[in-house]
Amino acid sequence: MNTTARLRLLALSALMLVAPRGLTQQTTPPANLQLYLLIGQSNMAGRAEIPEDAGGIIDRCYHPEQMILLRERLAAVAPKPPADIRFIDPHVHAMSVTPDGLQAVAKWMDERNVERCIVSPLNHKGSRPRTEEERATMLANFHPYKGRIDRMCIIDPGEVATVGEAVTLLQREIADGAVAFGEHYGEKLMFDDPKNLLLYEACEKVGLPVMFHIDQNKNMVEPGMERVDRVLKMFPACKIVAHAYWWR
């Protein structure tokens, strides 16, 4: 079964879960059925408050004036989430390395009934630690939110030369609380580039799921996603989570 067929089967399976009884053979809902809706896009809503001079502080923060204006307008009109529904957000970006960097995330979760979230680091200052001191700050930030705010970890393609090196780094991350690998940006690389394959293999060996990002210059694929299918066949025990433009 190719990747497109798998995705279609997954979508069909999801529809069958919520279809009217007459459309399925299931007559009595399972007593312990829990349905989670994973909805949204990586708008970084929980990463931090946006300061007025954001363009000079936050790397890669585009059009800060428009972002601030949009935030103010939405705050006035956005409906509050239903109080009886709790959410899980598996994709949050945060300034986890800065002192008290997760307080904004916790505040955002409280305001929106988010019960649990997973923070994925980005490869820039304030989001991913580069020194042992920054790592200590990051871990201290996550400690008070154990079980509520989880974290992923990343290794850049080309940052390590062997699978063994990657495994050593990932084992340390797991010991320090990482629950997945991502958000994986293979910048200017095809999805199945050897540098990416090294990371997929290492994640399979240590048991970390991989959340990947696909777009026009990251982990690139052609229509049909045969490169993704190749990786699935090469590393069948590696769980991968598709993000960004994969659905196009």
PDB file of C-alpha atoms in Angstrom:
ATOM      1  CA  MET A   1       0.000   0.000   0.000  1.00  0.00           C
ATOM      2  CA  ASN A   2       1.492   3.357  -1.007  1.00  0.00           C
ATOM      3  CA  THR A   3       1.538   6.446   1.190  1.00  0.00           C
ATOM      4  CA  THR A   4      -1.431   8.138  -0.487  1.00  0.00           C
ATOM      5  CA  ALA A   5      -3.532   5.018  -0.002  1.00  0.00           C
ATOM      6  CA  ARG A   6      -2.504   4.841   3.648  1.00  0.00           C
ATOM      7  CA  LEU A   7      -3.516   8.432   4.229  1.00  0.00           C
ATOM      8  CA  ARG A   8      -6.869   7.842   2.532  1.00  0.00           C
ATOM      9  CA  LEU A   9      -7.431   4.758   4.687  1.00  0.00           C
ATOM     10  CA  LEU A  10      -6.612   6.777   7.792  1.00  0.00           C
ATOM     11  CA  ALA A  11      -9.111   9.465   6.783  1.00  0.00           C
ATOM     12  CA  LEU A  12     -11.760   6.824   6.063  1.00  0.00           C
ATOM     13  CA  SER A  13     -11.123   5.202   9.441  1.00  0.00           C
ATOM     14  CA  ALA A  14     -11.599   8.554  11.170  1.00  0.00           C
ATOM     15  CA  LEU A  15     -14.895   9.114   9.335  1.00  0.00           C
ATOM     16  CA  MET A  16     -16.137   5.682  10.334  1.00  0.00           C
ATOM     17  CA  LEU A  17     -15.558   6.546  13.987  1.00  0.00           C
ATOM     18  CA  VAL A  18     -18.011   9.429  13.821  1.00  0.00           C
ATOM     19  CA  ALA A  19     -20.419   8.105  11.201  1.00  0.00           C
ATOM     20  CA  PRO A  20     -24.098   7.542  12.087  1.00  0.00           C
ATOM     21  CA  ARG A  21     -24.868   4.115  13.429  1.00  0.00           C
ATOM     22  CA  GLY A  22     -26.652   3.052  10.308  1.00  0.00           C
ATOM     23  CA  LEU A  23     -23.482   3.460   8.268  1.00  0.00           C
ATOM     24  CA  THR A  24     -21.422   1.073  10.374  1.00  0.00           C
ATOM     25  CA  GLN A  25     -21.780  -2.349  11.901  1.00  0.00           C
ATOM     26  CA  GLN A  26     -21.047  -0.921  15.356  1.00  0.00           C
ATOM     27  CA  THR A  27     -24.398  -0.663  17.187  1.00  0.00           C
ATOM     28  CA  THR A  28     -23.143   0.203  20.685  1.00  0.00           C
ATOM     29  CA  PRO A  29     -20.333   2.729  21.197  1.00  0.00           C
ATOM     30  CA  PRO A  30     -17.383   1.310  23.152  1.00  0.00           C
ATOM     31  CA  ALA A  31     -17.654   2.298  26.815  1.00  0.00           C
ATOM     32  CA  ASN A  32     -14.134   3.689  26.964  1.00  0.00           C
ATOM     33  CA  LEU A  33     -13.971   5.396  23.570  1.00  0.00           C
ATOM     34  CA  GLN A  34     -12.046   8.689  23.721  1.00  0.00           C
ATOM     35  CA  LEU A  35     -12.009  10.817  20.582  1.00  0.00           C
ATOM     36  CA  TYR A  36      -9.320  13.485  20.288  1.00  0.00           C
ATOM     37  CA  LEU A  37      -9.538  16.194  17.641  1.00  0.00           C
ATOM     38  CA  LEU A  38      -6.075  17.422  16.669  1.00  0.00           C
ATOM     39  CA  ILE A  39      -6.934  20.699  14.998  1.00  0.00           C
ATOM     40  CA  GLY A  40      -4.867  23.726  14.103  1.00  0.00           C
ATOM     41  CA  GLN A  41      -1.657  24.980  12.615  1.00  0.00           C
ATOM     42  CA  SER A  42       1.684  26.051  14.052  1.00  0.00           C
ATOM     43  CA  ASN A  43       0.719  29.659  14.715  1.00  0.00           C
ATOM     44  CA  MET A  44       2.937  29.724  17.813  1.00  0.00           C
ATOM     45  CA  ALA A  45       0.010  31.038  19.848  1.00  0.00           C
ATOM     46  CA  GLY A  46       1.436  29.624  23.037  1.00  0.00           C
ATOM     47  CA  ARG A  47       5.075  30.491  22.677  1.00  0.00           C
ATOM     48  CA  ALA A  48       5.127  33.931  24.356  1.00  0.00           C
ATOM     49  CA  GLU A  49       3.563  37.343  24.442  1.00  0.00           C
ATOM     50  CA  ILE A  50       4.536  39.447  21.427  1.00  0.00           C
ATOM     51  CA  PRO A  51       6.456  42.559  22.528  1.00  0.00           C
ATOM     52  CA  GLU A  52       6.047  45.817  20.651  1.00  0.00           C
ATOM     53  CA  ASP A  53       9.629  45.634  19.360  1.00  0.00           C
ATOM     54  CA  ALA A  54       9.326  41.958  18.423  1.00  0.00           C
ATOM     55  CA  GLY A  55      11.048  42.390  15.082  1.00  0.00           C
ATOM     56  CA  GLY A  56      14.286  43.198  16.848  1.00  0.00           C
ATOM     57  CA  ILE A  57      14.005  40.487  19.507  1.00  0.00           C
ATOM     58  CA  ILE A  58      12.465  37.326  18.096  1.00  0.00           C
ATOM     59  CA  ASP A  59      14.408  35.757  15.252  1.00  0.00           C
ATOM     60  CA  ARG A  60      12.250  34.976  12.195  1.00  0.00           C
ATOM     61  CA  CYS A  61       9.294  36.964  13.546  1.00  0.00           C
ATOM     62  CA  TYR A  62       7.725  38.354  10.389  1.00  0.00           C
ATOM     63  CA  HIS A  63       5.604  41.521  10.319  1.00  0.00           C
ATOM     64  CA  PRO A  64       5.369  41.956  14.118  1.00  0.00           C
ATOM     65  CA  GLU A  65       3.101  44.998  13.813  1.00  0.00           C
ATOM     66  CA  GLN A  66       0.470  42.973  11.914  1.00  0.00           C
ATOM     67  CA  MET A  67       0.786  40.094  14.391  1.00  0.00           C
ATOM     68  CA  ILE A  68       0.221  42.410  17.346  1.00  0.00           C
ATOM     69  CA  LEU A  69      -2.771  44.066  15.655  1.00  0.00           C
ATOM     70  CA  LEU A  70      -4.288  40.676  14.787  1.00  0.00           C
ATOM     71  CA  ARG A  71      -3.857  39.468  18.360  1.00  0.00           C
ATOM     72  CA  GLU A  72      -5.637  42.544  19.729  1.00  0.00           C
ATOM     73  CA  ARG A  73      -8.543  42.215  17.283  1.00  0.00           C
ATOM     74  CA  LEU A  74      -8.999  38.511  17.883  1.00  0.00           C
ATOM     75  CA  ALA A  75      -8.959  38.980  21.649  1.00  0.00           C
ATOM     76  CA  ALA A  76     -12.014  41.210  21.356  1.00  0.00           C
ATOM     77  CA  VAL A  77     -14.117  38.887  19.190  1.00  0.00           C
ATOM     78  CA  ALA A  78     -12.830  35.341  19.683  1.00  0.00           C
ATOM     79  CA  PRO A  79     -15.319  33.087  21.501  1.00  0.00           C
ATOM     80  CA  LYS A  80     -14.178  31.320  24.652  1.00  0.00           C
ATOM     81  CA  PRO A  81     -13.771  27.530  24.369  1.00  0.00           C
ATOM     82  CA  PRO A  82     -16.580  25.490  25.952  1.00  0.00           C
ATOM     83  CA  ALA A  83     -15.801  24.990  29.623  1.00  0.00           C
ATOM     84  CA  ASP A  84     -16.736  21.294  29.515  1.00  0.00           C
ATOM     85  CA  ILE A  85     -14.251  20.400  26.746  1.00  0.00           C
ATOM     86  CA  ARG A  86     -10.551  19.864  27.390  1.00  0.00           C
ATOM     87  CA  PHE A  87      -8.035  19.956  24.560  1.00  0.00           C
ATOM     88  CA  ILE A  88      -4.670  18.415  23.759  1.00  0.00           C
ATOM     89  CA  ASP A  89      -2.348  20.468  21.538  1.00  0.00           C
ATOM     90  CA  PRO A  90       0.443  18.311  20.074  1.00  0.00           C
ATOM     91  CA  HIS A  91       2.204  21.172  18.306  1.00  0.00           C
ATOM     92  CA  VAL A  92       3.300  24.262  20.213  1.00  0.00           C
ATOM     93  CA  HIS A  93       6.441  26.350  19.690  1.00  0.00           C
ATOM     94  CA  ALA A  94       7.845  28.150  22.705  1.00  0.00           C
ATOM     95  CA  MET A  95      10.848  30.138  23.859  1.00  0.00           C
ATOM     96  CA  SER A  96      11.703  27.265  26.191  1.00  0.00           C
ATOM     97  CA  VAL A  97      15.311  28.273  26.796  1.00  0.00           C
ATOM     98  CA  THR A  98      14.568  31.749  28.118  1.00  0.00           C
ATOM     99  CA  PRO A  99      14.012  32.218  31.870  1.00  0.00           C
ATOM    100  CA  ASP A 100      10.385  31.434  32.730  1.00  0.00           C
ATOM    101  CA  GLY A 101       9.920  30.680  29.039  1.00  0.00           C
ATOM    102  CA  LEU A 102       6.939  28.378  29.558  1.00  0.00           C
ATOM    103  CA  GLN A 103       4.839  30.642  31.750  1.00  0.00           C
ATOM    104  CA  ALA A 104       3.200  32.156  28.655  1.00  0.00           C
ATOM    105  CA  VAL A 105       2.381  28.648  27.410  1.00  0.00           C
ATOM    106  CA  ALA A 106       0.775  27.694  30.736  1.00  0.00           C
ATOM    107  CA  LYS A 107      -1.260  30.916  30.747  1.00  0.00           C
ATOM    108  CA  TRP A 108      -2.405  30.272  27.178  1.00  0.00           C
ATOM    109  CA  MET A 109      -3.397  26.701  28.126  1.00  0.00           C
ATOM    110  CA  ASP A 110      -5.461  27.910  31.085  1.00  0.00           C
ATOM    111  CA  GLU A 111      -7.302  30.438  28.931  1.00  0.00           C
ATOM    112  CA  ARG A 112      -8.181  27.876  26.249  1.00  0.00           C
ATOM    113  CA  ASN A 113      -8.907  24.717  28.246  1.00  0.00           C
ATOM    114  CA  VAL A 114      -5.782  22.995  26.931  1.00  0.00           C
ATOM    115  CA  GLU A 115      -5.154  20.074  29.235  1.00  0.00           C
ATOM    116  CA  ARG A 116      -1.833  18.990  27.777  1.00  0.00           C
ATOM    117  CA  CYS A 117       0.525  20.133  25.029  1.00  0.00           C
ATOM    118  CA  ILE A 118       3.799  19.147  23.394  1.00  0.00           C
ATOM    119  CA  VAL A 119       6.420  21.804  22.657  1.00  0.00           C
ATOM    120  CA  SER A 120       8.609  21.276  19.608  1.00  0.00           C
ATOM    121  CA  PRO A 121      11.811  23.339  19.445  1.00  0.00           C
ATOM    122  CA  LEU A 122      12.822  25.434  16.483  1.00  0.00           C
ATOM    123  CA  ASN A 123      16.427  25.872  15.483  1.00  0.00           C
ATOM    124  CA  HIS A 124      16.938  29.396  16.739  1.00  0.00           C
ATOM    125  CA  LYS A 125      18.040  31.216  19.862  1.00  0.00           C
ATOM    126  CA  GLY A 126      15.615  30.938  22.745  1.00  0.00           C
ATOM    127  CA  SER A 127      13.870  27.851  21.424  1.00  0.00           C
ATOM    128  CA  ARG A 128      16.640  25.240  21.338  1.00  0.00           C
ATOM    129  CA  PRO A 129      19.541  25.071  23.810  1.00  0.00           C
ATOM    130  CA  ARG A 130      23.045  25.473  22.410  1.00  0.00           C
ATOM    131  CA  THR A 131      25.072  25.256  25.626  1.00  0.00           C
ATOM    132  CA  GLU A 132      24.904  23.184  28.802  1.00  0.00           C
ATOM    133  CA  GLU A 133      23.802  26.303  30.682  1.00  0.00           C
ATOM    134  CA  GLU A 134      20.912  26.859  28.258  1.00  0.00           C
ATOM    135  CA  ARG A 135      19.990  23.190  28.518  1.00  0.00           C
ATOM    136  CA  ALA A 136      19.837  23.446  32.292  1.00  0.00           C
ATOM    137  CA  THR A 137      17.542  26.473  31.963  1.00  0.00           C
ATOM    138  CA  MET A 138      15.279  24.604  29.540  1.00  0.00           C
ATOM    139  CA  LEU A 139      14.975  21.550  31.776  1.00  0.00           C
ATOM    140  CA  ALA A 140      14.274  23.728  34.809  1.00  0.00           C
ATOM    141  CA  ASN A 141      11.517  25.476  32.843  1.00  0.00           C
ATOM    142  CA  PHE A 142       9.816  22.179  31.972  1.00  0.00           C
ATOM    143  CA  HIS A 143      10.133  20.604  35.427  1.00  0.00           C
ATOM    144  CA  PRO A 144       7.133  22.355  37.096  1.00  0.00           C
ATOM    145  CA  TYR A 145       4.890  21.330  34.182  1.00  0.00           C
ATOM    146  CA  LYS A 146       5.742  17.625  34.080  1.00  0.00           C
ATOM    147  CA  GLY A 147       2.775  15.683  32.728  1.00  0.00           C
ATOM    148  CA  ARG A 148       1.196  18.858  31.396  1.00  0.00           C
ATOM    149  CA  ILE A 149       3.738  20.377  29.002  1.00  0.00           C
ATOM    150  CA  ASP A 150       5.866  17.762  27.261  1.00  0.00           C
ATOM    151  CA  ARG A 151       8.696  18.424  24.856  1.00  0.00           C
ATOM    152  CA  MET A 152      10.225  17.127  21.657  1.00  0.00           C
ATOM    153  CA  CYS A 153      13.896  17.331  20.708  1.00  0.00           C
ATOM    154  CA  ILE A 154      15.765  17.911  17.453  1.00  0.00           C
ATOM    155  CA  ILE A 155      19.080  17.206  15.771  1.00  0.00           C
ATOM    156  CA  ASP A 156      19.870  19.029  12.562  1.00  0.00           C
ATOM    157  CA  PRO A 157      20.623  16.871   9.497  1.00  0.00           C
ATOM    158  CA  GLY A 158      24.387  16.881   9.156  1.00  0.00           C
ATOM    159  CA  GLU A 159      24.913  17.730  12.817  1.00  0.00           C
ATOM    160  CA  VAL A 160      26.021  14.147  13.461  1.00  0.00           C
ATOM    161  CA  ALA A 161      28.033  11.855  11.220  1.00  0.00           C
ATOM    162  CA  THR A 162      26.795   8.440  12.335  1.00  0.00           C
ATOM    163  CA  VAL A 163      23.664   6.748  13.597  1.00  0.00           C
ATOM    164  CA  GLY A 164      25.549   5.904  16.790  1.00  0.00           C
ATOM    165  CA  GLU A 165      26.223   9.593  17.500  1.00  0.00           C
ATOM    166  CA  ALA A 166      22.562  10.412  16.989  1.00  0.00           C
ATOM    167  CA  VAL A 167      21.447   7.543  19.229  1.00  0.00           C
ATOM    168  CA  THR A 168      23.698   8.790  22.036  1.00  0.00           C
ATOM    169  CA  LEU A 169      22.210  12.296  21.835  1.00  0.00           C
ATOM    170  CA  LEU A 170      18.655  10.990  21.648  1.00  0.00           C
ATOM    171  CA  GLN A 171      19.097   8.665  24.608  1.00  0.00           C
ATOM    172  CA  ARG A 172      20.163  11.654  26.678  1.00  0.00           C
ATOM    173  CA  GLU A 173      17.109  13.582  25.490  1.00  0.00           C
ATOM    174  CA  ILE A 174      14.803  10.702  26.442  1.00  0.00           C
ATOM    175  CA  ALA A 175      16.403  10.481  29.870  1.00  0.00           C
ATOM    176  CA  ASP A 176      15.703  14.199  30.286  1.00  0.00           C
ATOM    177  CA  GLY A 177      12.044  13.883  29.300  1.00  0.00           C
ATOM    178  CA  ALA A 178      11.776  14.159  25.501  1.00  0.00           C
ATOM    179  CA  VAL A 179       8.733  12.292  24.147  1.00  0.00           C
ATOM    180  CA  ALA A 180       9.301  12.719  20.384  1.00  0.00           C
ATOM    181  CA  PHE A 181      11.667  14.059  17.724  1.00  0.00           C
ATOM    182  CA  GLY A 182      10.694  17.227  15.897  1.00  0.00           C
ATOM    183  CA  GLU A 183       9.796  19.503  14.450  1.00  0.00           C
ATOM    184  CA  HIS A 184      12.174  17.994  11.908  1.00  0.00           C
ATOM    185  CA  TYR A 185      13.258  20.466   9.243  1.00  0.00           C
ATOM    186  CA  GLY A 186      15.370  18.933   6.519  1.00  0.00           C
ATOM    187  CA  GLU A 187      16.192  22.290   4.968  1.00  0.00           C
ATOM    188  CA  LYS A 188      17.081  22.060   1.258  1.00  0.00           C
ATOM    189  CA  LEU A 189      16.984  18.264   1.482  1.00  0.00           C
ATOM    190  CA  MET A 190      14.772  15.664  -0.130  1.00  0.00           C
ATOM    191  CA  PHE A 191      12.708  13.674   2.362  1.00  0.00           C
ATOM    192  CA  ASP A 192      14.844  10.561   1.901  1.00  0.00           C
ATOM    193  CA  ASP A 193      18.208  12.312   1.776  1.00  0.00           C
ATOM    194  CA  PRO A 194      20.917  10.194   3.473  1.00  0.00           C
ATOM    195  CA  LYS A 195      21.283  12.839   6.203  1.00  0.00           C
ATOM    196  CA  ASN A 196      17.592  12.437   6.990  1.00  0.00           C
ATOM    197  CA  LEU A 197      17.720   8.648   6.786  1.00  0.00           C
ATOM    198  CA  LEU A 198      20.394   8.665   9.479  1.00  0.00           C
ATOM    199  CA  LEU A 199      18.041  10.496  11.839  1.00  0.00           C
ATOM    200  CA  TYR A 200      15.031   8.284  11.042  1.00  0.00           C
ATOM    201  CA  GLU A 201      17.124   5.201  11.765  1.00  0.00           C
ATOM    202  CA  ALA A 202      18.361   6.619  15.064  1.00  0.00           C
ATOM    203  CA  CYS A 203      14.811   7.525  16.124  1.00  0.00           C
ATOM    204  CA  GLU A 204      13.633   4.026  15.266  1.00  0.00           C
ATOM    205  CA  LYS A 205      16.423   2.534  17.387  1.00  0.00           C
ATOM    206  CA  VAL A 206      15.530   4.591  20.478  1.00  0.00           C
ATOM    207  CA  GLY A 207      11.757   4.500  19.931  1.00  0.00           C
ATOM    208  CA  LEU A 208      11.088   8.209  19.381  1.00  0.00           C
ATOM    209  CA  PRO A 209       8.247   9.219  17.024  1.00  0.00           C
ATOM    210  CA  VAL A 210       9.252  11.773  14.369  1.00  0.00           C
ATOM    211  CA  MET A 211       7.184  14.841  13.485  1.00  0.00           C
ATOM    212  CA  PHE A 212       8.399  16.129  10.123  1.00  0.00           C
ATOM    213  CA  HIS A 213       7.770  19.352   8.226  1.00  0.00           C
ATOM    214  CA  ILE A 214       7.305  19.281   4.455  1.00  0.00           C
ATOM    215  CA  ASP A 215       7.229  22.337   2.212  1.00  0.00           C
ATOM    216  CA  GLN A 216       8.859  23.730  -0.920  1.00  0.00           C
ATOM    217  CA  ASN A 217      12.389  23.650   0.532  1.00  0.00           C
ATOM    218  CA  LYS A 218      12.209  21.325   3.536  1.00  0.00           C
ATOM    219  CA  ASN A 219      12.058  17.512   3.384  1.00  0.00           C
ATOM    220  CA  MET A 220      10.946  17.859  -0.213  1.00  0.00           C
ATOM    221  CA  VAL A 221       8.820  15.279  -2.026  1.00  0.00           C
ATOM    222  CA  GLU A 222       7.135  14.912  -5.394  1.00  0.00           C
ATOM    223  CA  PRO A 223       3.381  14.302  -5.857  1.00  0.00           C
ATOM    224  CA  GLY A 224       2.543  10.819  -4.624  1.00  0.00           C
ATOM    225  CA  MET A 225       4.974  11.037  -1.703  1.00  0.00           C
ATOM    226  CA  GLU A 226       6.968   8.016  -2.852  1.00  0.00           C
ATOM    227  CA  ARG A 227       9.967   9.238  -0.853  1.00  0.00           C
ATOM    228  CA  VAL A 228       7.886   9.107   2.322  1.00  0.00           C
ATOM    229  CA  ASP A 229       6.691   5.620   1.398  1.00  0.00           C
ATOM    230  CA  ARG A 230      10.322   4.563   0.936  1.00  0.00           C
ATOM    231  CA  VAL A 231      11.199   5.778   4.446  1.00  0.00           C
ATOM    232  CA  LEU A 232       8.178   3.966   5.924  1.00  0.00           C
ATOM    233  CA  LYS A 233       9.373   0.723   4.331  1.00  0.00           C
ATOM    234  CA  MET A 234      12.996   1.253   5.391  1.00  0.00           C
ATOM    235  CA  PHE A 235      12.080   1.974   9.024  1.00  0.00           C
ATOM    236  CA  PRO A 236       8.760   0.201   9.694  1.00  0.00           C
ATOM    237  CA  ALA A 237       9.054   0.600  13.478  1.00  0.00           C
ATOM    238  CA  CYS A 238       9.576   4.362  13.257  1.00  0.00           C
ATOM    239  CA  LYS A 239       6.344   6.255  13.900  1.00  0.00           C
ATOM    240  CA  ILE A 240       6.118   9.438  11.839  1.00  0.00           C
ATOM    241  CA  VAL A 241       3.726  12.374  12.164  1.00  0.00           C
ATOM    242  CA  ALA A 242       3.045  14.426   9.025  1.00  0.00           C
ATOM    243  CA  HIS A 243       2.959  18.202   9.289  1.00  0.00           C
ATOM    244  CA  ALA A 244       2.715  21.236   6.986  1.00  0.00           C
ATOM    245  CA  TYR A 245       2.289  20.744   3.217  1.00  0.00           C
ATOM    246  CA  TRP A 246       2.256  16.932   3.110  1.00  0.00           C
ATOM    247  CA  TRP A 247      -1.495  16.889   2.353  1.00  0.00           C
ATOM    248  CA  ARG A 248      -1.039  18.852  -0.863  1.00  0.00           C
TER     249      ARG A 248
END
